[in-house]
Amino acid sequence: MDSRPNGSGNQAPGRRGAARALASVREAVWEPAIRFFSRPSGARRAVLVAGLYVIMFVLMTASPAPDSVDWQVGDVATRDVAAPRDVVNRFRTQQLREQAAREAVREAELDPVNWEINPAEALRAEERVKAAFEVVRAAQSPAESAAPGPEDAGLTDAAQAGEADADASGPKAGVAGLDSAPTAPSEELLAEVESELASRDVTLSREWIVSALQSDGAVLSALERQALALVTEIMGQRRIGAEDVEQEREAVSEHPSIADRPADERRLVAEVVQAAIRPNLIPSPERMERARQEAIRSVEEVTIRQGQIIIRRGDPVEPEHIMILQDLGLLDGRRNYRALAGVGILLLLLFAGTGVYLYQHRRDIAASERQLALLGLIALTVTGLAKVGSVLDWPGTGFLVPVGLAGLLVTLLLDSRLALVVVVTLAAAVAALYGLDGRYFVVALAGGMAGVYSVSRVSQRSDLTRAGLVVGGAGFLAMVSLGLLADDLFLIQFSFLALLNGIVSAVGTIGLLPYLETLFGITSSIRLLELSNPNHPLLRKLLMEAPGTYHHSILVGNLAEAAAEAIGADQLLVRVGAQYHDIGKTKRPYFFVENQFGGENPHDKISPTLSTLIVVSHVRDGVELAREYQLPQVIVDFIREHHGTDLVKYFYSRAVENARGEPVDERDFRYPGPRPQSKETAIVMLADAVEAAVRSLGRPTPGRIEGLVRRIIKERLEAGELDESDLTLRDLDKIAEAFVRVLMGIYHKRVEYPEIGKEPEANKPREPETRRA
């Protein structure tokens, strides 16, 4: 009997559908993602860098405790609001700067030096002179008309009436010269001319108007030209202030340009020029703006410090409060998008600078996802600590950010020059988190750079303690110097924070280093130094079970280290790799000639093929021992690659002899490889071969040693064993010279010491020839 609940049969199709949906998702999304992240590629590294950028951006811009308000101008604050970080009070700063600018402009206007001639005033003066003569000509024109009428240009009713009253036989007004007996214009005409002149901002005496009306047209034109030239010269070249107008007007009548004119004409020119003269000075726009800008620059920004109260409960909300809350991103939950854009651009510049350095100098790190991930983790750790400190209400936390920790870790795990770039980047990020305060940048930079240089040549793990003191001391001196320069008592009083920062950096480096090495598969110089200790269990095993191989490894290490120094390779890595390259021989030590000590050779009793298998297996055995003792991968590479795919010539030759003409497969007598993939493993391959070959020389003279060294290197090169190691021909020549130099020191000729108390052979009596026979 089926005991399942009702409807369970309907659930099975649903489960199958869900399973199919999950399978589709896995096939469409999950499996491609697994394949993507399981192979190195440029796209994957790009995703890694982009993710690091986004995480750091969010970390730097995140607000851990949003404290937004929804207030408007005129509202009453319902609670106290304190600034979560330093911010510039733009409202108050702008007020102070505008006030300073106004005062500066007022003071500048009081100084005559800041005034200049206004060309527009000269043009307006010319217009006044022209207007005076135009009005006069317009008044004269009705008398010259044969049929006067109101439609004539310049004709007025008053002018017609004045002309009708004049004597018909007398000279017409405006026709006779100054020396003729002109007809006096009517009062109505004079009044109209005065009114027209006043409308054009020209004030002239009635005598000037009468004389001008009675003047000949040609004379008026000449006087107009002279008046225009004179007024242009005066208004365009003379500095005339309000207090100088009367003095300048009085000087017009004595001007040399009209001195030769008759008195009546000189009076006409002088009076119209005097009427046109006005003050022509205005404040210089350039000098006023310069004074304004200098005043604005002299006003420092008003800064609201972190923790300072912006508005208290019960206070009315003013425009100043609204602007501050907006800048802090606290108004109605709205973010300051300008600040976000600034952080984004700053991070983009810092990432670009680091990327350019990696591309130009360390492409190997740029191509390694693990190393990029390590670099990102270190940067995120320091930035995260800086972010935590920035949200605390105390400015001293910024001096505790361990930028020196990043400098130490990057130097030990990756590269010292890259560490300097990272230190500068993180110092800028710390300064950005603390309101772009340059004090934090300088202190962080000093501590970080000191950390980089303090571990550039580290010999043991205890040196990290000394490095921490160096980091703290550099930060301490930076804080004291800044405090003295800026007269900042806080920096001097709390300079001990830098010492604490150095201790934290050293302790953090000591604690994190082994975990980071294991997690990212990176071997630091300290780890290599620990591996080179003769008391390491594996080296002790090699010494006790295969002493000949141990001493061979030491000699190979000496040769390889000298060669690495000659071509600029990693000397420490080469030496340690050489020490461990033959550890597989501890499995069957007596099958290797250096451990037989003149005893019976077991290879004499077995076939060449079996001997080859035993000899070649020391590579595989060495890799297994390395895994068992948890040696880093870079050391395992030396064990795997130090023979490459070389031929075991001795046993191959024996096999060919024993075959008696039968074919022998050469592949059965070769090492499995791979060939050396780096300069360091290639150096150890060459040093291993050279040391064993030179040891077999009967008379190791300098010439024979050098010839053998160069022959072995040439054989390896021609066999293609060095094709994947990036060694150049110049490198190989330097390696050969280094090998010969070291070997000559080992196999130099010695003086035979005589035995004490034993008679030298030369002093013994010679035996007779018969007895010797």
mmCIF file of C-alpha atoms in Angstrom, residues 534-544 550 579-580 583 586 622 625-627 629-631 639:
data_model
loop_
_atom_site.group_PDB
_atom_site.id
_atom_site.type_symbol
_atom_site.label_atom_id
_atom_site.label_comp_id
_atom_site.label_asym_id
_atom_site.label_seq_id
_atom_site.Cartn_x
_atom_site.Cartn_y
_atom_site.Cartn_z
ATOM 1 C CA PRO A 534 71.808 22.848 6.818
ATOM 2 C CA ASN A 535 69.654 21.669 9.725
ATOM 3 C CA HIS A 536 66.613 21.361 7.483
ATOM 4 C CA PRO A 537 65.377 17.738 7.802
ATOM 5 C CA LEU A 538 65.719 17.021 4.098
ATOM 6 C CA LEU A 539 69.245 18.406 3.894
ATOM 7 C CA ARG A 540 70.196 16.423 6.984
ATOM 8 C CA LYS A 541 68.777 13.336 5.323
ATOM 9 C CA LEU A 542 70.812 14.040 2.199
ATOM 10 C CA LEU A 543 73.992 14.556 4.246
ATOM 11 C CA MET A 544 73.589 11.376 6.269
ATOM 12 C CA TYR A 550 75.363 16.444 -0.541
ATOM 13 C CA GLN A 579 71.032 22.253 -2.673
ATOM 14 C CA TYR A 580 67.828 20.271 -3.238
ATOM 15 C CA ILE A 583 67.512 14.832 -3.042
ATOM 16 C CA THR A 586 68.625 9.396 -1.088
ATOM 17 C CA GLY A 622 63.081 13.866 -5.588
ATOM 18 C CA LEU A 625 60.267 13.819 -1.355
ATOM 19 C CA ALA A 626 59.786 17.507 -2.035
ATOM 20 C CA ARG A 627 56.013 17.079 -1.857
ATOM 21 C CA TYR A 629 58.477 17.742 2.980
ATOM 22 C CA GLN A 630 56.257 20.512 1.545
ATOM 23 C CA LEU A 631 58.939 22.280 -0.414
ATOM 24 C CA ILE A 639 64.341 18.925 -9.196
#
